[in-house]
Amino acid sequence: MADLTQHFHKGSEVEISSNDDGFRGAWYAGTVIRPASTKTKTTNTTTNNKKLLVEYKTLMADEGGKKPLREALDVVQLRPPPPRESRRSFKFSEEVDAYHNDGWWEGVITEVLENERYSVFFRGTREQLDFGSEELRLHREWVKGKWVPPLEGEEYPTSIDIRYGYDMDMSPYLKCLCFIGQRLSLMLPSEHRQPKGPSWQIDRAELSSEEEVKAGIAGFY
């Protein structure tokens, strides 16, 4: 199991999930303060490596709203904030996060309205509310240190990944790009070819199921 603490250090910006009723399905902005500490029976203070003390940016511990809430939480309840992306439009049925009640809540687009506004349905609360595009972002999950689906610019493997055949979860379309790259390499004089690494095995039957893949590789058979 990956060591999740490697992503979170003192001062790290994070998003925080909660298991409490009324807060499930939401992510809140916060900051890591330090590793959480517990006291033993002998009153000695020890560090709990599985918990971190975090401070919320939008949730307060007092009614006056002057003291930010702090909690000791398991690292599995934390993730880095998703990198900012350029403003975009959304489509019907697309999974999104909507900024609501001081946090980002998971929902689905149920209607595309005028003036870059959208209706979003929240499964957890059975509510449907309208939001502007600036209050929405594409829903992603933080899985094994990577965003799923990938962020723009991360969808395609590097030339090093392709050359040495690293284990990648690639779509048929991306496999096609690898295949084309390999064919182009074979057309070059031997002195210009890249060093040969483990080959990437491609299922041609799988490739043939993609219309754009057919068009992309037709000239290479």
PDB file of N, CA and C in Angstrom, residues 152-207:
ATOM      1  N   GLU A 152      -5.609  17.721 -18.105  1.00  0.00           N
ATOM      2  CA  GLU A 152      -5.133  18.032 -19.443  1.00  0.00           C
ATOM      3  C   GLU A 152      -3.610  18.077 -19.424  1.00  0.00           C
ATOM      4  N   GLY A 153      -3.013  17.463 -20.439  1.00  0.00           N
ATOM      5  CA  GLY A 153      -1.564  17.417 -20.503  1.00  0.00           C
ATOM      6  C   GLY A 153      -0.999  16.145 -19.909  1.00  0.00           C
ATOM      7  N   GLU A 154      -1.854  15.335 -19.241  1.00  0.00           N
ATOM      8  CA  GLU A 154      -1.376  14.095 -18.651  1.00  0.00           C
ATOM      9  C   GLU A 154      -1.974  12.862 -19.329  1.00  0.00           C
ATOM     10  N   GLU A 155      -2.797  13.081 -20.343  1.00  0.00           N
ATOM     11  CA  GLU A 155      -3.474  11.957 -20.963  1.00  0.00           C
ATOM     12  C   GLU A 155      -2.529  11.081 -21.775  1.00  0.00           C
ATOM     13  N   TYR A 156      -1.459  11.663 -22.310  1.00  0.00           N
ATOM     14  CA  TYR A 156      -0.626  10.940 -23.244  1.00  0.00           C
ATOM     15  C   TYR A 156       0.713  10.573 -22.611  1.00  0.00           C
ATOM     16  N   PRO A 157       1.201   9.372 -22.848  1.00  0.00           N
ATOM     17  CA  PRO A 157       2.481   8.957 -22.276  1.00  0.00           C
ATOM     18  C   PRO A 157       3.640   9.677 -22.948  1.00  0.00           C
ATOM     19  N   THR A 158       4.762   9.790 -22.252  1.00  0.00           N
ATOM     20  CA  THR A 158       5.947  10.397 -22.827  1.00  0.00           C
ATOM     21  C   THR A 158       6.644   9.420 -23.765  1.00  0.00           C
ATOM     22  N   SER A 159       7.582   9.943 -24.545  1.00  0.00           N
ATOM     23  CA  SER A 159       8.335   9.071 -25.455  1.00  0.00           C
ATOM     24  C   SER A 159       9.128   8.028 -24.685  1.00  0.00           C
ATOM     25  N   ILE A 160       9.557   8.380 -23.475  1.00  0.00           N
ATOM     26  CA  ILE A 160      10.298   7.417 -22.655  1.00  0.00           C
ATOM     27  C   ILE A 160       9.379   6.274 -22.243  1.00  0.00           C
ATOM     28  N   ASP A 161       8.133   6.594 -21.852  1.00  0.00           N
ATOM     29  CA  ASP A 161       7.173   5.554 -21.487  1.00  0.00           C
ATOM     30  C   ASP A 161       6.962   4.589 -22.642  1.00  0.00           C
ATOM     31  N   ILE A 162       6.796   5.138 -23.839  1.00  0.00           N
ATOM     32  CA  ILE A 162       6.528   4.305 -25.014  1.00  0.00           C
ATOM     33  C   ILE A 162       7.755   3.448 -25.360  1.00  0.00           C
ATOM     34  N   ARG A 163       8.922   4.087 -25.308  1.00  0.00           N
ATOM     35  CA  ARG A 163      10.147   3.409 -25.725  1.00  0.00           C
ATOM     36  C   ARG A 163      10.440   2.192 -24.857  1.00  0.00           C
ATOM     37  N   TYR A 164      10.250   2.327 -23.549  1.00  0.00           N
ATOM     38  CA  TYR A 164      10.621   1.239 -22.660  1.00  0.00           C
ATOM     39  C   TYR A 164       9.423   0.416 -22.196  1.00  0.00           C
ATOM     40  N   GLY A 165       8.249   0.682 -22.790  1.00  0.00           N
ATOM     41  CA  GLY A 165       7.110  -0.182 -22.540  1.00  0.00           C
ATOM     42  C   GLY A 165       6.660  -0.214 -21.099  1.00  0.00           C
ATOM     43  N   TYR A 166       6.680   0.952 -20.388  1.00  0.00           N
ATOM     44  CA  TYR A 166       6.219   0.979 -19.010  1.00  0.00           C
ATOM     45  C   TYR A 166       4.749   0.609 -18.950  1.00  0.00           C
ATOM     46  N   ASP A 167       4.342   0.029 -17.837  1.00  0.00           N
ATOM     47  CA  ASP A 167       2.960  -0.426 -17.661  1.00  0.00           C
ATOM     48  C   ASP A 167       2.051   0.779 -17.572  1.00  0.00           C
ATOM     49  N   MET A 168       1.193   0.955 -18.581  1.00  0.00           N
ATOM     50  CA  MET A 168       0.293   2.110 -18.623  1.00  0.00           C
ATOM     51  C   MET A 168      -1.109   1.632 -18.925  1.00  0.00           C
ATOM     52  N   ASP A 169      -2.104   2.250 -18.271  1.00  0.00           N
ATOM     53  CA  ASP A 169      -3.504   1.952 -18.553  1.00  0.00           C
ATOM     54  C   ASP A 169      -3.925   2.852 -19.699  1.00  0.00           C
ATOM     55  N   MET A 170      -3.785   2.344 -20.934  1.00  0.00           N
ATOM     56  CA  MET A 170      -3.976   3.180 -22.102  1.00  0.00           C
ATOM     57  C   MET A 170      -5.215   2.751 -22.880  1.00  0.00           C
ATOM     58  N   SER A 171      -5.909   3.729 -23.455  1.00  0.00           N
ATOM     59  CA  SER A 171      -7.062   3.448 -24.293  1.00  0.00           C
ATOM     60  C   SER A 171      -6.586   2.905 -25.631  1.00  0.00           C
ATOM     61  N   PRO A 172      -7.477   2.270 -26.402  1.00  0.00           N
ATOM     62  CA  PRO A 172      -7.091   1.799 -27.734  1.00  0.00           C
ATOM     63  C   PRO A 172      -6.544   2.910 -28.604  1.00  0.00           C
ATOM     64  N   TYR A 173      -7.080   4.133 -28.457  1.00  0.00           N
ATOM     65  CA  TYR A 173      -6.605   5.243 -29.278  1.00  0.00           C
ATOM     66  C   TYR A 173      -5.146   5.557 -28.964  1.00  0.00           C
ATOM     67  N   LEU A 174      -4.795   5.551 -27.676  1.00  0.00           N
ATOM     68  CA  LEU A 174      -3.411   5.830 -27.310  1.00  0.00           C
ATOM     69  C   LEU A 174      -2.489   4.709 -27.757  1.00  0.00           C
ATOM     70  N   LYS A 175      -2.964   3.468 -27.675  1.00  0.00           N
ATOM     71  CA  LYS A 175      -2.164   2.361 -28.178  1.00  0.00           C
ATOM     72  C   LYS A 175      -1.893   2.541 -29.673  1.00  0.00           C
ATOM     73  N   CYS A 176      -2.880   3.070 -30.363  1.00  0.00           N
ATOM     74  CA  CYS A 176      -2.699   3.320 -31.788  1.00  0.00           C
ATOM     75  C   CYS A 176      -1.580   4.323 -32.017  1.00  0.00           C
ATOM     76  N   LEU A 177      -1.535   5.382 -31.212  1.00  0.00           N
ATOM     77  CA  LEU A 177      -0.484   6.373 -31.355  1.00  0.00           C
ATOM     78  C   LEU A 177       0.888   5.740 -31.138  1.00  0.00           C
ATOM     79  N   CYS A 178       0.969   4.836 -30.145  1.00  0.00           N
ATOM     80  CA  CYS A 178       2.230   4.133 -29.905  1.00  0.00           C
ATOM     81  C   CYS A 178       2.622   3.308 -31.129  1.00  0.00           C
ATOM     82  N   PHE A 179       1.627   2.624 -31.692  1.00  0.00           N
ATOM     83  CA  PHE A 179       1.872   1.764 -32.845  1.00  0.00           C
ATOM     84  C   PHE A 179       2.385   2.589 -34.022  1.00  0.00           C
ATOM     85  N   ILE A 180       1.748   3.751 -34.279  1.00  0.00           N
ATOM     86  CA  ILE A 180       2.170   4.610 -35.378  1.00  0.00           C
ATOM     87  C   ILE A 180       3.597   5.093 -35.152  1.00  0.00           C
ATOM     88  N   GLY A 181       3.897   5.462 -33.888  1.00  0.00           N
ATOM     89  CA  GLY A 181       5.248   5.909 -33.580  1.00  0.00           C
ATOM     90  C   GLY A 181       6.282   4.844 -33.850  1.00  0.00           C
ATOM     91  N   GLN A 182       5.943   3.594 -33.513  1.00  0.00           N
ATOM     92  CA  GLN A 182       6.875   2.502 -33.765  1.00  0.00           C
ATOM     93  C   GLN A 182       7.079   2.297 -35.258  1.00  0.00           C
ATOM     94  N   ARG A 183       5.982   2.368 -36.058  1.00  0.00           N
ATOM     95  CA  ARG A 183       6.101   2.184 -37.506  1.00  0.00           C
ATOM     96  C   ARG A 183       6.959   3.291 -38.133  1.00  0.00           C
ATOM     97  N   LEU A 184       6.754   4.549 -37.671  1.00  0.00           N
ATOM     98  CA  LEU A 184       7.545   5.653 -38.203  1.00  0.00           C
ATOM     99  C   LEU A 184       9.018   5.458 -37.885  1.00  0.00           C
ATOM    100  N   SER A 185       9.292   4.934 -36.685  1.00  0.00           N
ATOM    101  CA  SER A 185      10.677   4.696 -36.298  1.00  0.00           C
ATOM    102  C   SER A 185      11.348   3.690 -37.229  1.00  0.00           C
ATOM    103  N   LEU A 186      10.587   2.684 -37.660  1.00  0.00           N
ATOM    104  CA  LEU A 186      11.149   1.662 -38.548  1.00  0.00           C
ATOM    105  C   LEU A 186      11.456   2.215 -39.936  1.00  0.00           C
ATOM    106  N   MET A 187      10.787   3.315 -40.318  1.00  0.00           N
ATOM    107  CA  MET A 187      11.030   3.907 -41.628  1.00  0.00           C
ATOM    108  C   MET A 187      12.324   4.712 -41.667  1.00  0.00           C
ATOM    109  N   LEU A 188      12.856   5.077 -40.498  1.00  0.00           N
ATOM    110  CA  LEU A 188      14.063   5.881 -40.455  1.00  0.00           C
ATOM    111  C   LEU A 188      15.293   5.023 -40.734  1.00  0.00           C
ATOM    112  N   PRO A 189      16.368   5.640 -41.262  1.00  0.00           N
ATOM    113  CA  PRO A 189      17.643   4.904 -41.371  1.00  0.00           C
ATOM    114  C   PRO A 189      18.063   4.425 -39.996  1.00  0.00           C
ATOM    115  N   SER A 190      18.769   3.317 -39.947  1.00  0.00           N
ATOM    116  CA  SER A 190      19.092   2.676 -38.676  1.00  0.00           C
ATOM    117  C   SER A 190      19.845   3.595 -37.742  1.00  0.00           C
ATOM    118  N   GLU A 191      20.682   4.508 -38.294  1.00  0.00           N
ATOM    119  CA  GLU A 191      21.475   5.352 -37.411  1.00  0.00           C
ATOM    120  C   GLU A 191      20.621   6.397 -36.691  1.00  0.00           C
ATOM    121  N   HIS A 192      19.378   6.623 -37.156  1.00  0.00           N
ATOM    122  CA  HIS A 192      18.505   7.616 -36.537  1.00  0.00           C
ATOM    123  C   HIS A 192      17.451   6.993 -35.638  1.00  0.00           C
ATOM    124  N   ARG A 193      17.443   5.686 -35.533  1.00  0.00           N
ATOM    125  CA  ARG A 193      16.408   5.035 -34.737  1.00  0.00           C
ATOM    126  C   ARG A 193      16.721   5.133 -33.251  1.00  0.00           C
ATOM    127  N   GLN A 194      15.644   5.122 -32.446  1.00  0.00           N
ATOM    128  CA  GLN A 194      15.801   5.133 -31.001  1.00  0.00           C
ATOM    129  C   GLN A 194      16.257   3.760 -30.517  1.00  0.00           C
ATOM    130  N   PRO A 195      16.982   3.697 -29.376  1.00  0.00           N
ATOM    131  CA  PRO A 195      17.342   2.383 -28.814  1.00  0.00           C
ATOM    132  C   PRO A 195      16.110   1.529 -28.597  1.00  0.00           C
ATOM    133  N   LYS A 196      16.231   0.272 -28.925  1.00  0.00           N
ATOM    134  CA  LYS A 196      15.086  -0.625 -28.833  1.00  0.00           C
ATOM    135  C   LYS A 196      14.830  -1.043 -27.402  1.00  0.00           C
ATOM    136  N   GLY A 197      13.573  -0.859 -26.935  1.00  0.00           N
ATOM    137  CA  GLY A 197      13.189  -1.293 -25.606  1.00  0.00           C
ATOM    138  C   GLY A 197      12.123  -2.350 -25.716  1.00  0.00           C
ATOM    139  N   PRO A 198      11.531  -2.772 -24.592  1.00  0.00           N
ATOM    140  CA  PRO A 198      10.457  -3.774 -24.648  1.00  0.00           C
ATOM    141  C   PRO A 198       9.316  -3.291 -25.532  1.00  0.00           C
ATOM    142  N   SER A 199       8.796  -4.149 -26.373  1.00  0.00           N
ATOM    143  CA  SER A 199       7.746  -3.754 -27.306  1.00  0.00           C
ATOM    144  C   SER A 199       6.407  -3.656 -26.603  1.00  0.00           C
ATOM    145  N   TRP A 200       5.562  -2.759 -27.115  1.00  0.00           N
ATOM    146  CA  TRP A 200       4.206  -2.609 -26.599  1.00  0.00           C
ATOM    147  C   TRP A 200       3.272  -3.470 -27.440  1.00  0.00           C
ATOM    148  N   GLN A 201       2.644  -4.470 -26.836  1.00  0.00           N
ATOM    149  CA  GLN A 201       1.781  -5.379 -27.569  1.00  0.00           C
ATOM    150  C   GLN A 201       0.415  -4.737 -27.797  1.00  0.00           C
ATOM    151  N   ILE A 202      -0.042  -4.740 -29.044  1.00  0.00           N
ATOM    152  CA  ILE A 202      -1.300  -4.099 -29.385  1.00  0.00           C
ATOM    153  C   ILE A 202      -2.258  -5.130 -29.965  1.00  0.00           C
ATOM    154  N   ASP A 203      -3.470  -5.093 -29.448  1.00  0.00           N
ATOM    155  CA  ASP A 203      -4.514  -5.982 -29.938  1.00  0.00           C
ATOM    156  C   ASP A 203      -5.185  -5.310 -31.135  1.00  0.00           C
ATOM    157  N   ARG A 204      -4.903  -5.785 -32.365  1.00  0.00           N
ATOM    158  CA  ARG A 204      -5.467  -5.120 -33.544  1.00  0.00           C
ATOM    159  C   ARG A 204      -6.973  -5.228 -33.593  1.00  0.00           C
ATOM    160  N   ALA A 205      -7.514  -6.299 -33.038  1.00  0.00           N
ATOM    161  CA  ALA A 205      -8.975  -6.429 -33.017  1.00  0.00           C
ATOM    162  C   ALA A 205      -9.574  -5.324 -32.172  1.00  0.00           C
ATOM    163  N   GLU A 206      -8.889  -4.987 -31.066  1.00  0.00           N
ATOM    164  CA  GLU A 206      -9.380  -3.918 -30.202  1.00  0.00           C
ATOM    165  C   GLU A 206      -9.271  -2.581 -30.912  1.00  0.00           C
ATOM    166  N   LEU A 207      -8.150  -2.371 -31.622  1.00  0.00           N
ATOM    167  CA  LEU A 207      -7.967  -1.122 -32.340  1.00  0.00           C
ATOM    168  C   LEU A 207      -9.033  -0.924 -33.402  1.00  0.00           C
TER     169      LEU A 207
END
